[in-house]
mmCIF file of C-alpha atoms and ligand atoms in Angstrom:
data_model
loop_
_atom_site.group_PDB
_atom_site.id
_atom_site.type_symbol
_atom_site.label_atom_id
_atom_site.label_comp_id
_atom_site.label_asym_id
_atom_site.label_seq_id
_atom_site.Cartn_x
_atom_site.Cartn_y
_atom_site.Cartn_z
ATOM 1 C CA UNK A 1 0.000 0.000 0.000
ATOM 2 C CA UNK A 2 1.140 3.727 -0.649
ATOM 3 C CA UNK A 3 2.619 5.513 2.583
ATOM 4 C CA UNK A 4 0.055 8.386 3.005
ATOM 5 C CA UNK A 5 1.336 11.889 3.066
ATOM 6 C CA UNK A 6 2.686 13.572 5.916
ATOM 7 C CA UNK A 7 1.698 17.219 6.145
ATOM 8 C CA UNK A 8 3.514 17.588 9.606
ATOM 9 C CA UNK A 9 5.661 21.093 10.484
ATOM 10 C CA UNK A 10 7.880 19.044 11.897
ATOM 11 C CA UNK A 11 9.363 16.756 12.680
ATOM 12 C CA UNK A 12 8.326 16.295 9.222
ATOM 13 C CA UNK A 13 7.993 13.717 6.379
ATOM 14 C CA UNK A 14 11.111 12.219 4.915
ATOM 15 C CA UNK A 15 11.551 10.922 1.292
ATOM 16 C CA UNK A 16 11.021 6.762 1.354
ATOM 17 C CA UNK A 17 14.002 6.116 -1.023
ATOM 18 C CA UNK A 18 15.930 7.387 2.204
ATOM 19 C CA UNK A 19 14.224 5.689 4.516
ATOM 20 C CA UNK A 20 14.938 2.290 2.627
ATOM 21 C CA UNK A 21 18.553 2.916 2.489
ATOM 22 C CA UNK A 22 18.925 3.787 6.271
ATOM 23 C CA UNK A 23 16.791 0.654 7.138
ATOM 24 C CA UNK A 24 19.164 -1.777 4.533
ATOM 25 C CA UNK A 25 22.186 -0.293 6.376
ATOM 26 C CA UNK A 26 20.634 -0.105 9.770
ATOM 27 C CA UNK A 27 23.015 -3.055 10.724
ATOM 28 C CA UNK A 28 25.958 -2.974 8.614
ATOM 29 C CA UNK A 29 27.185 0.575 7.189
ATOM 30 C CA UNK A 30 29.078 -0.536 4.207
ATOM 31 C CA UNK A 31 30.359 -3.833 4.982
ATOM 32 C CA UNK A 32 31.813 -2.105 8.502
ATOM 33 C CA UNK A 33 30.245 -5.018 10.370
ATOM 34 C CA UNK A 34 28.315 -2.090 12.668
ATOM 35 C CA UNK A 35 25.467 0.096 12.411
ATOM 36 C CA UNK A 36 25.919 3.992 12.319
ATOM 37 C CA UNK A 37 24.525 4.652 16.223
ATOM 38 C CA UNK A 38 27.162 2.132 17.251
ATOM 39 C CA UNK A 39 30.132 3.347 15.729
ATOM 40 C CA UNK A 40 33.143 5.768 17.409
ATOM 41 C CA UNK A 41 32.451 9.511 15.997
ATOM 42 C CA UNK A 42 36.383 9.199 16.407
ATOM 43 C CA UNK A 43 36.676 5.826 13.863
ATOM 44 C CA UNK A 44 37.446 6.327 9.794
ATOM 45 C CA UNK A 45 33.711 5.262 9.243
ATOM 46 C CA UNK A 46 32.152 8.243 10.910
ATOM 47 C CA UNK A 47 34.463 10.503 10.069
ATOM 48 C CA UNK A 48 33.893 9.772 6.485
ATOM 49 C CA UNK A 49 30.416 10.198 6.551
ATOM 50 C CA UNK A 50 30.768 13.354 8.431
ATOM 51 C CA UNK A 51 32.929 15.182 5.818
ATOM 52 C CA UNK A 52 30.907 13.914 3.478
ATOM 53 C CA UNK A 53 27.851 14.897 5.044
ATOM 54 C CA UNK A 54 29.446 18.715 5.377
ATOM 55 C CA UNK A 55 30.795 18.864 1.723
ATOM 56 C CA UNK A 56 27.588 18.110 0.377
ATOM 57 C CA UNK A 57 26.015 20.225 2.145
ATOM 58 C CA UNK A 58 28.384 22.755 1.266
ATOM 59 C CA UNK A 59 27.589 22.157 -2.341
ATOM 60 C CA UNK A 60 24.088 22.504 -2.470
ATOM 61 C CA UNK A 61 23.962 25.499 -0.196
ATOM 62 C CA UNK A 62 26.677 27.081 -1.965
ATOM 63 C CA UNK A 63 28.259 28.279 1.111
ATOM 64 C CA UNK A 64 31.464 30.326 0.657
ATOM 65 C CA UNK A 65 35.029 28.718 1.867
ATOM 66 C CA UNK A 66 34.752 31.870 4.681
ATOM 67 C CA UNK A 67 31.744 29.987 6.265
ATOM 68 C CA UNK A 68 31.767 27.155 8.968
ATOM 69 C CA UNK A 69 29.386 24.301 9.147
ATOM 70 C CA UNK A 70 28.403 23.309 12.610
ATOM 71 C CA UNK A 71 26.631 20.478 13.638
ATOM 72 C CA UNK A 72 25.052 21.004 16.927
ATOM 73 C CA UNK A 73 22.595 19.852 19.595
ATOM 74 C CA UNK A 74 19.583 21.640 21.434
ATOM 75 C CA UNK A 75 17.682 22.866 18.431
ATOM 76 C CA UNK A 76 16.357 26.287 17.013
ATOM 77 C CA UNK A 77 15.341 26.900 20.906
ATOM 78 C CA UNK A 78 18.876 26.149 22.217
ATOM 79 C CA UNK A 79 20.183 28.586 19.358
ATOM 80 C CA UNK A 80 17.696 31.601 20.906
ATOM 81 C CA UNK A 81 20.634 31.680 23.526
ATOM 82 C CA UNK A 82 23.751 30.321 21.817
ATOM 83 C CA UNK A 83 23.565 33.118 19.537
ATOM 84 C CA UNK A 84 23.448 35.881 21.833
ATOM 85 C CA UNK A 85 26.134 34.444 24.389
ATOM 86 C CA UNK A 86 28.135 34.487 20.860
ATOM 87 C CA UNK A 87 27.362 37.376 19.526
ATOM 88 C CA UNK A 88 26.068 40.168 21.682
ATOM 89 C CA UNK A 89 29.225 41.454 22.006
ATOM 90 C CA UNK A 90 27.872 45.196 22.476
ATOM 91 C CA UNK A 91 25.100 44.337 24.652
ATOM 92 C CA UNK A 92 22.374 45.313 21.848
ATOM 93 C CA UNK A 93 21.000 43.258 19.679
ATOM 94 C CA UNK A 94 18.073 44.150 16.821
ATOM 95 C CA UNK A 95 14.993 41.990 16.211
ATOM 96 C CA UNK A 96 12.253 41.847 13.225
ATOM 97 C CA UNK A 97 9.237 40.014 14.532
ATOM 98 C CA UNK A 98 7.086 38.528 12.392
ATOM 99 C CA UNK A 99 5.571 35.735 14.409
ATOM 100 C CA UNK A 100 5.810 33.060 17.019
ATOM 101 C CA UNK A 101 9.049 32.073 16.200
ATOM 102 C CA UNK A 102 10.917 35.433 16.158
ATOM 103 C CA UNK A 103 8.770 36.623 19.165
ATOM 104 C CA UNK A 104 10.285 32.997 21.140
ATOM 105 C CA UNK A 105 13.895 33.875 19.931
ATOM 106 C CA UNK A 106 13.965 37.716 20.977
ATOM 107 C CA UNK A 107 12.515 36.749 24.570
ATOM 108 C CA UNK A 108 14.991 34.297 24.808
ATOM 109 C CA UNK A 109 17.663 37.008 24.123
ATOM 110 C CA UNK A 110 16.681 39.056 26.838
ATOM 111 C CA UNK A 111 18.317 37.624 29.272
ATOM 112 C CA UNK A 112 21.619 38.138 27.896
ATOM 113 C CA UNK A 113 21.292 41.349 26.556
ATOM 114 C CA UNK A 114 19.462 44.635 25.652
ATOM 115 C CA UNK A 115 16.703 44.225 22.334
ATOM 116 C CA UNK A 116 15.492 46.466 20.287
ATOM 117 C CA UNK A 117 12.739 45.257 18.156
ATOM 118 C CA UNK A 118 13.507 47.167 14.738
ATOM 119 C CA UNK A 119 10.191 46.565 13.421
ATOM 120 C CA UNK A 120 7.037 44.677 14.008
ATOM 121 C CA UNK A 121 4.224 42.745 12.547
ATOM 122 C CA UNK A 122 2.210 42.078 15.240
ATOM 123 C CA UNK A 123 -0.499 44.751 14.683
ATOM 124 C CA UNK A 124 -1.964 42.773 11.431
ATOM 125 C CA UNK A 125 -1.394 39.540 13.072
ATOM 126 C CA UNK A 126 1.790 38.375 11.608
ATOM 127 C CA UNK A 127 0.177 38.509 7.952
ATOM 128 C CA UNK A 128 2.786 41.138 6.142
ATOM 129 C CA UNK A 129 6.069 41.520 6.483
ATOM 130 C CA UNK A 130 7.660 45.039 7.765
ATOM 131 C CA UNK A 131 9.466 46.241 4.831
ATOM 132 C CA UNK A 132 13.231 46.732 5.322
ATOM 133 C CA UNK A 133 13.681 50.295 4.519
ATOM 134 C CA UNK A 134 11.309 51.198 7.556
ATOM 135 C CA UNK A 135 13.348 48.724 10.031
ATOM 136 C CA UNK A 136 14.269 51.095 13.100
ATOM 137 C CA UNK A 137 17.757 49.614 13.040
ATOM 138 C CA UNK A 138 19.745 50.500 16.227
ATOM 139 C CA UNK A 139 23.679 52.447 15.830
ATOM 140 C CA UNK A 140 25.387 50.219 17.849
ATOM 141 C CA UNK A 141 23.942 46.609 17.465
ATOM 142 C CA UNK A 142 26.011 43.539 17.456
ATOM 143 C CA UNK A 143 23.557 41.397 14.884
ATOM 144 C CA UNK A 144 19.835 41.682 13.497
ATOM 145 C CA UNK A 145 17.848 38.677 14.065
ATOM 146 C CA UNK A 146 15.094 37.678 11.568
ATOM 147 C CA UNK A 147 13.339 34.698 10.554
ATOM 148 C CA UNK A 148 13.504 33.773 7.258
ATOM 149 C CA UNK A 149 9.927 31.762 7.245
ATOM 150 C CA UNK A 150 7.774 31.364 10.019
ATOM 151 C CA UNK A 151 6.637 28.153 10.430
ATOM 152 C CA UNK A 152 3.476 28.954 12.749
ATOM 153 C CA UNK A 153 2.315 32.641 10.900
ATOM 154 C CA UNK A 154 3.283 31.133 7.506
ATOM 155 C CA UNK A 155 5.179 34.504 6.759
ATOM 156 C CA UNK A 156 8.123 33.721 4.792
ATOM 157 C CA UNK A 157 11.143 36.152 3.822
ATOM 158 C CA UNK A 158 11.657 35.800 -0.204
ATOM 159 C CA UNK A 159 14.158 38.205 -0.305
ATOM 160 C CA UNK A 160 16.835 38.644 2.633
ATOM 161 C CA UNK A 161 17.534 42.226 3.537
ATOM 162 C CA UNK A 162 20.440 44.020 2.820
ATOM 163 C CA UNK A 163 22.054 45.312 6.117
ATOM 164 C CA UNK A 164 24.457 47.123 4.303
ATOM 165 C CA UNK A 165 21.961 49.152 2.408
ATOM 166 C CA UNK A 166 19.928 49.949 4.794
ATOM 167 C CA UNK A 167 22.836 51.558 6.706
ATOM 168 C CA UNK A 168 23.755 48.883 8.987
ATOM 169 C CA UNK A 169 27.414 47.378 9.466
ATOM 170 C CA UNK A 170 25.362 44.349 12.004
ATOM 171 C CA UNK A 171 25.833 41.090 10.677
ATOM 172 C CA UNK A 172 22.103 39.333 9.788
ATOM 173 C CA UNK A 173 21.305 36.068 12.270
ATOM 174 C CA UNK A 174 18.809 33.594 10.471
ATOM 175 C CA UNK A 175 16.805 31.430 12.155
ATOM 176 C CA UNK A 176 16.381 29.334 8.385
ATOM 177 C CA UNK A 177 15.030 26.463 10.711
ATOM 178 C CA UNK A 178 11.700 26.060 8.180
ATOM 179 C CA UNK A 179 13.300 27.429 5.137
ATOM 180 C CA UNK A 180 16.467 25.864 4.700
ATOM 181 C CA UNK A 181 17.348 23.466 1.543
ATOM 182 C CA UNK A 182 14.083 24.452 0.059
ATOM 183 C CA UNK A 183 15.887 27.127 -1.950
ATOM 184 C CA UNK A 184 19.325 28.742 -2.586
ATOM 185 C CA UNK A 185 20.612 31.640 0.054
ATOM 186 C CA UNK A 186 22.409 34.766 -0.781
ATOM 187 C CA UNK A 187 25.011 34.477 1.577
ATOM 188 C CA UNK A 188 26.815 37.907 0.927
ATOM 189 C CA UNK A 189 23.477 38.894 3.173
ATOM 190 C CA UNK A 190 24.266 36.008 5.526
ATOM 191 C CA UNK A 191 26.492 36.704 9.105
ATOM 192 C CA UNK A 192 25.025 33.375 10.887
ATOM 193 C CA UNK A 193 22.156 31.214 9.680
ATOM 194 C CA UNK A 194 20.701 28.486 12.393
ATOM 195 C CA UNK A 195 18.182 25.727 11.701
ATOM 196 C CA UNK A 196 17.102 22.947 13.740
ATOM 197 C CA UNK A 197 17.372 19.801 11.387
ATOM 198 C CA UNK A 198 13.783 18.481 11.843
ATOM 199 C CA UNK A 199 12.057 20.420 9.073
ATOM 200 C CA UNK A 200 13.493 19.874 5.628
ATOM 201 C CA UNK A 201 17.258 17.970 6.165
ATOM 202 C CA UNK A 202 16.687 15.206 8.731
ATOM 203 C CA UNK A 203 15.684 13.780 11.943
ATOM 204 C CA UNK A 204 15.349 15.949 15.311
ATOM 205 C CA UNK A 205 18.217 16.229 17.324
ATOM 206 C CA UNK A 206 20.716 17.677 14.773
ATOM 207 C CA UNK A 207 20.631 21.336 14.715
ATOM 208 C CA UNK A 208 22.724 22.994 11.989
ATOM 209 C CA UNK A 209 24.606 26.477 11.847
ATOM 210 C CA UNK A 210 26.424 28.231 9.285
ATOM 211 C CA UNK A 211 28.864 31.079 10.359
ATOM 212 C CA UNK A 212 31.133 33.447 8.872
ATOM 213 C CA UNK A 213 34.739 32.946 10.268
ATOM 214 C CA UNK A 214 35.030 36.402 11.889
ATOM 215 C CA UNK A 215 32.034 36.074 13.922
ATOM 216 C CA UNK A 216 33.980 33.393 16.066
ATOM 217 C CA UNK A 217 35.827 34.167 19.370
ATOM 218 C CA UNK A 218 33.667 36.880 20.644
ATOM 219 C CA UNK A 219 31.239 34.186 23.358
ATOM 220 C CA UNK A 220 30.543 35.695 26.192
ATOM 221 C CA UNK A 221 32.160 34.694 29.299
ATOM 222 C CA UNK A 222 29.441 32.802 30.782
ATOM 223 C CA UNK A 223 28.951 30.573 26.886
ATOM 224 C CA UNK A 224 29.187 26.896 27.920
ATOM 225 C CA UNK A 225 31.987 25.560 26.359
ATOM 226 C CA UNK A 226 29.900 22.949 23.954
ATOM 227 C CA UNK A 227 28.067 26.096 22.408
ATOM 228 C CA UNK A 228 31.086 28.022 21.671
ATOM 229 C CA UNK A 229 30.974 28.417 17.941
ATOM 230 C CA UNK A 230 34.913 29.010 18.190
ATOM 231 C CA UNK A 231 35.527 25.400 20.190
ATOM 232 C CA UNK A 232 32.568 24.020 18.230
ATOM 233 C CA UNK A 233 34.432 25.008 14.897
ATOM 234 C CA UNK A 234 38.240 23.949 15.806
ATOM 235 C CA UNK A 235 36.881 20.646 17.035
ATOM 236 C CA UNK A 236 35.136 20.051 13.508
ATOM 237 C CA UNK A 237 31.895 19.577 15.634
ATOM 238 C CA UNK A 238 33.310 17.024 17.802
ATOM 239 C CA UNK A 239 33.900 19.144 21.308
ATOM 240 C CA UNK A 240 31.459 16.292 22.451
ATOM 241 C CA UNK A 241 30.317 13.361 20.671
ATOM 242 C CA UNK A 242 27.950 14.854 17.940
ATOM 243 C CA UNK A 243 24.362 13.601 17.381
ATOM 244 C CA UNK A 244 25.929 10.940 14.796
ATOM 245 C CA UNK A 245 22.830 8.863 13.226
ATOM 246 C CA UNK A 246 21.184 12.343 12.506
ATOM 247 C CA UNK A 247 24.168 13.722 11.145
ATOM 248 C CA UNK A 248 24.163 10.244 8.978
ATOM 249 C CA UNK A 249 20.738 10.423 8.038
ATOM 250 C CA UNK A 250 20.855 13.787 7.222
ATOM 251 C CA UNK A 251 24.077 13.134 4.857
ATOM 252 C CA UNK A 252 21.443 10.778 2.806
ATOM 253 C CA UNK A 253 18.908 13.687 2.590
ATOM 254 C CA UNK A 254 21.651 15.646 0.975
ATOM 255 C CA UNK A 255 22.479 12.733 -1.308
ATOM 256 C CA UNK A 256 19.362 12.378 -2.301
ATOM 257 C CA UNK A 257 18.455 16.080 -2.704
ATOM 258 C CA UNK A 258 21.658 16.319 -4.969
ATOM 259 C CA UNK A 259 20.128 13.558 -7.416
ATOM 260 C CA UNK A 260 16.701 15.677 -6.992
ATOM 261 C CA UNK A 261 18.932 18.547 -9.064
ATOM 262 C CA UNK A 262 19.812 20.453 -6.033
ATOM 263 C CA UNK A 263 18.324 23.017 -4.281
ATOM 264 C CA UNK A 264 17.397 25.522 -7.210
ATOM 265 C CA UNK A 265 15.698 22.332 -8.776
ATOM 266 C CA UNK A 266 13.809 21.991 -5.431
ATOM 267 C CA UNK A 267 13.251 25.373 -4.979
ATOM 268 C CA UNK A 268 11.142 25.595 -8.681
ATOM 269 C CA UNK A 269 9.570 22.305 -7.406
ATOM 270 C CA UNK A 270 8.188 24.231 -4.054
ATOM 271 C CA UNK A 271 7.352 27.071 -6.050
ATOM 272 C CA UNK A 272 4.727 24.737 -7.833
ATOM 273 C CA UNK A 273 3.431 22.889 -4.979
ATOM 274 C CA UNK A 274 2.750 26.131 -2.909
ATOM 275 C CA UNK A 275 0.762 27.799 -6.041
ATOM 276 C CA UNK A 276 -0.870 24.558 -6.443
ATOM 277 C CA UNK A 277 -2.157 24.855 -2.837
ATOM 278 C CA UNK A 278 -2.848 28.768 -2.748
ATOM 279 C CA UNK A 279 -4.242 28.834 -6.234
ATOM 280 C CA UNK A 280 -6.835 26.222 -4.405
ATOM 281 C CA UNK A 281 -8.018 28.221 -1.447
ATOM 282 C CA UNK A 282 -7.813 31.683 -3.265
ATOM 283 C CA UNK A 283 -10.262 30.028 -5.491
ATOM 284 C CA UNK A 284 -12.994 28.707 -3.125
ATOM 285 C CA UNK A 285 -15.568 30.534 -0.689
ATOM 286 C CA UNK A 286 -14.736 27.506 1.554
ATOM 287 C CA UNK A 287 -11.352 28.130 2.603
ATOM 288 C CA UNK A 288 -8.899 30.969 3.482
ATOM 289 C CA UNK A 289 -5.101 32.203 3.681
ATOM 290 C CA UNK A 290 -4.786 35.576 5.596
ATOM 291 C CA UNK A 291 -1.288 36.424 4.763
ATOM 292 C CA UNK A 292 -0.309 38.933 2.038
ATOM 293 C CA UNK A 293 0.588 36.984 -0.995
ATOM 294 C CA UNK A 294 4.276 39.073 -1.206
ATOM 295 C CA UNK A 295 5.157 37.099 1.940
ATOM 296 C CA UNK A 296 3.345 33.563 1.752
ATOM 297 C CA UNK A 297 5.249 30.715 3.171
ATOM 298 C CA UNK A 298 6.072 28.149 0.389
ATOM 299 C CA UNK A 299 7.203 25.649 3.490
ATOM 300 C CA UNK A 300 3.609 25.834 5.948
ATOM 301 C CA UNK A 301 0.469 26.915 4.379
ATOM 302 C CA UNK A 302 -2.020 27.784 7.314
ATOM 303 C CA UNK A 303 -5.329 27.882 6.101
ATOM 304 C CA UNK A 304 -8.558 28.283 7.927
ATOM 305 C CA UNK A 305 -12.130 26.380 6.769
ATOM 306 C CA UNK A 306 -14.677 29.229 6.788
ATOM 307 C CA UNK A 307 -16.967 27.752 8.877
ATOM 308 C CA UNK A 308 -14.567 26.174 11.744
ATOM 309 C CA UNK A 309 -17.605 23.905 12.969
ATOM 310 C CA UNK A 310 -16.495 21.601 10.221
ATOM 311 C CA UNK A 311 -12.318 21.822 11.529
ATOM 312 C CA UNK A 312 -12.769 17.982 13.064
ATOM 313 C CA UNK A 313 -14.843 16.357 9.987
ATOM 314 C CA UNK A 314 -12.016 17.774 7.688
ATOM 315 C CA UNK A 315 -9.551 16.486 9.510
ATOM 316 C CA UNK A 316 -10.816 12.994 10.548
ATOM 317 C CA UNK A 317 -11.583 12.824 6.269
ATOM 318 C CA UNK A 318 -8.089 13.790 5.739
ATOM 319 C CA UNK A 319 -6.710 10.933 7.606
ATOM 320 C CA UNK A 320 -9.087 8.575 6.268
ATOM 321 C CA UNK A 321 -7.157 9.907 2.623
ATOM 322 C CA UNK A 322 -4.257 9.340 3.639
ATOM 323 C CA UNK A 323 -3.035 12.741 4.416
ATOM 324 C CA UNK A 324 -1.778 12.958 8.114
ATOM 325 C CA UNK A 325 -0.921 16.185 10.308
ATOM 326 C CA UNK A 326 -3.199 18.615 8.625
ATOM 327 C CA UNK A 327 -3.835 20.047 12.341
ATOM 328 C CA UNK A 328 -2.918 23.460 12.770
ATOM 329 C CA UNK A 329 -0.573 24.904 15.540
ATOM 330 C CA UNK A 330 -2.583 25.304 18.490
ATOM 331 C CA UNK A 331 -1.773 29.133 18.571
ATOM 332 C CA UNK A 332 -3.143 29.794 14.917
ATOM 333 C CA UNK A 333 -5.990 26.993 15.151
ATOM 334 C CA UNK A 334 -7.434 25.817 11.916
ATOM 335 C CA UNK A 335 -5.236 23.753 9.429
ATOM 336 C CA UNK A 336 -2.059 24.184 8.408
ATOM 337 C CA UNK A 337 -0.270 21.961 5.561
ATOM 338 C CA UNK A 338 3.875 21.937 5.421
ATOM 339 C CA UNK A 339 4.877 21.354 1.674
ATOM 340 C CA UNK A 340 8.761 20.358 2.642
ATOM 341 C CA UNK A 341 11.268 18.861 -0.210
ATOM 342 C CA UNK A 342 10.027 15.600 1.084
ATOM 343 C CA UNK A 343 6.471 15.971 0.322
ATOM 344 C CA UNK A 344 5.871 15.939 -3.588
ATOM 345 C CA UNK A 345 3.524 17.346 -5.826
ATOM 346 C CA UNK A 346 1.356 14.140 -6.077
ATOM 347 C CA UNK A 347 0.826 14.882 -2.153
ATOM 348 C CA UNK A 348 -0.772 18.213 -2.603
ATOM 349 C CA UNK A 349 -2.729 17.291 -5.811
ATOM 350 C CA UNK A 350 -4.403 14.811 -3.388
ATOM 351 C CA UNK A 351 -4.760 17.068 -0.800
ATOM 352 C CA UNK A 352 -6.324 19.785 -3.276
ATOM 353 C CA UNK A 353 -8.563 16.746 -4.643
ATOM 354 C CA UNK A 354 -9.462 15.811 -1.136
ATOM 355 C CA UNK A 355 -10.397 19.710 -0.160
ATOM 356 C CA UNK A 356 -12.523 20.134 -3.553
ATOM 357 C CA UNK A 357 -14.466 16.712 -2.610
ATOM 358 C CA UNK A 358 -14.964 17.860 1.308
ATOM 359 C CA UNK A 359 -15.859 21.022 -0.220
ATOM 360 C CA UNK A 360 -18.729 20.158 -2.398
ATOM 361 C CA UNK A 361 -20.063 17.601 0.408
ATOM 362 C CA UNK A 362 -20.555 20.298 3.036
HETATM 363 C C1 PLP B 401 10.830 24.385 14.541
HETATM 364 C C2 PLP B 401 11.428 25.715 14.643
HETATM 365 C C3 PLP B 401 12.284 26.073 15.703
HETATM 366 C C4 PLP B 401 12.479 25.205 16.923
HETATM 367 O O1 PLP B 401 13.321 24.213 16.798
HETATM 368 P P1 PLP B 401 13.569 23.173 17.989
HETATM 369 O O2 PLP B 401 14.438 22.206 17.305
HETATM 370 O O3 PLP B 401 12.258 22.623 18.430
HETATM 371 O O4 PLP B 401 14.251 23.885 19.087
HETATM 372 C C5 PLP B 401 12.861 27.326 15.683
HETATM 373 N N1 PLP B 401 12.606 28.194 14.689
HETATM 374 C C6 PLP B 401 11.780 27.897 13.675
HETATM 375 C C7 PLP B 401 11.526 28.893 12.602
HETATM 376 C C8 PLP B 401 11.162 26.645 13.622
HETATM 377 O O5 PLP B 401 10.339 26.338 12.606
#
């Protein structure tokens, strides 16, 4: 029988071809005589799949040679800290928020320094995105945080800002948790990008950041050790032992995203599922998307049934066609449906079929 299709936000659907490799080398990597959770992150076999784990990634990303790859623990969450106990070197940090997640990270920094929130959605109910030139930038801050897509609001970023031009000489922090791999980044934009790996590269438990090399040695006294990007970085992500079988597993997602055609080829592939999805509720009296179609989320599509008596019958139909975790976050409330590399287009054509049918029932 077909798997159904996984809608989730994460953590999220992963392709079956994957899957089916993991599972035929769940207890012999290669001839090695071990699986990957039982082997040394210190032995040639891990180490191996590690580098080539980071060089693909490097590849697809297109990340510049003046960029470290981390692989860490903790999550996006974990990162609301790390990055201000790295980089709050002046003790003032600037923050866009445009939903849940940027509103988490900027409380989170708080308690090691001084924010200024540059600019704000929260008077339209995280459904626009402030525009750049009208960011409230502060003189003396040490980075701007933004998220690139909100996974909860649906508000994605398709365009980073440009610090520069807007008069700013702070490097940009991404939280790219949601966004990440699902199309190419411009990283002459990019200071320090952060996802957790959950959402489009891999199992929980792996988070990933990318850093430019003169952002390093400048933690705050009080930085554990483990989250130092400096130590993390000399120690090729092996201060402590690293969350290996993600870091594995998440090697094969980069694999098999480079034999998808990379991440542009993915990018024009999300481009087409999302329109396929918002083309369907723009169309019908039924449903609705509040957010501003500049900044609609290709990744999570929230989406509301007019008449929210009906929320439970949708969803218990859903499952019954084979499309799982259509729930939305408990925040938002209504439905919310994450389009990831993973899911592919068949998956929303029969979730677009499936909302049609339920549609002309009601
Ligand atoms: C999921 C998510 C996080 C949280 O990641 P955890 O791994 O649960 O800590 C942070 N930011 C964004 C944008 C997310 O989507």
């Amino acid at each position: 029988m077909a798997r159904p299709f996984n809608f989730s936000a994460g953590p999220a659907t992963i392709a079956p071809e994957v899957l089916t490799l993991a599972a035929s080398e769940m207890l012999d990597w290669h001839g090695s005589g071990m699986g990957v959770m039982e082997m040394s992150h210190r032995g040639k076999e891990f180490i191996s799949i590690y580098e080539q784990a980071q060089a693909d990634l490097r590849e697809l990303l297109a990340i510049p040679k003046n960029f470290h790859i981390l692989f860490m623990q903790g999550g996006g969450l974990a990162e609301n800290a790390i990055v201000p106990l790295n980089l709050s070197r002046s003790g003032t940090v600037d923050f866009v928020l445009t939903g849940s997640w940027s509103q988490k990270s900027l409380k989170e920094a708080r308690k090691y320094c001084n924010v200024n929130i540059a600019a704000s959605s929260e008077a339209d109910g995280h459904t626009t995105l402030p525009a750049p030139a009208a960011w409230q930038l502060s003189a003396d801050a040490s980075y701007v945080h933004i998220c690139s897509n909100e996974t909860i609001h649906g508000v994605e970023f398709h365009e980073l800002p440009d610090l520069q031009a807007l008069g700013s000489k702070a490097p940009l922090v991404v939280d790219f948790s949601s966004q990440v791999a699902s199309r190419p980044v411009d990283w002459s934009r990019v200071g320090l990008a952060f996802g957790g790996a959950q959402k489009n590269i891999g199992p929980a438990g792996l988070t990933l950041v990318v850093v430019r090399e003169d952002l390093l040695g400048h933690a705050l006294p009080a930085c554990p050790s483990a989250f130092d990007y400096r130590i993390v970085a000399e120690n090729q992500s092996m201060f402590n032992t690293p969350p290996t079988f993600a870091i594995y597993m998440a090697g094969l997602i980069f694999q098999w995203l480079k034999q998808q055609g990379g991440v542009a080829a993915m990018e024009a592939r999300n481009i087409a599922k999302a329109r396929l999805l918002y083309d369907a509720i723009d169309s019908s009296q039924f449903y609705v998307n509040r957010v501003a179609k500049n900044c609609r989320s290709r990744m999570n599509v929230p989406f509301f049934l007019r008449d929210e008596s009906r929320n439970e019958a949708f969803l218990a139909g859903a499952r019954e066609h084979g499309l799982l975790q259509l729930k939305g976050h408990k925040s938002v409330g209504g439905m919310r449906a994450s389009l990831y590399n993973a899911m592919p287009l068949e998956g929303v054509q029969a979730l677009v079929a499936y909302m049609q049918e339920f549609e002309k029932k009601s």
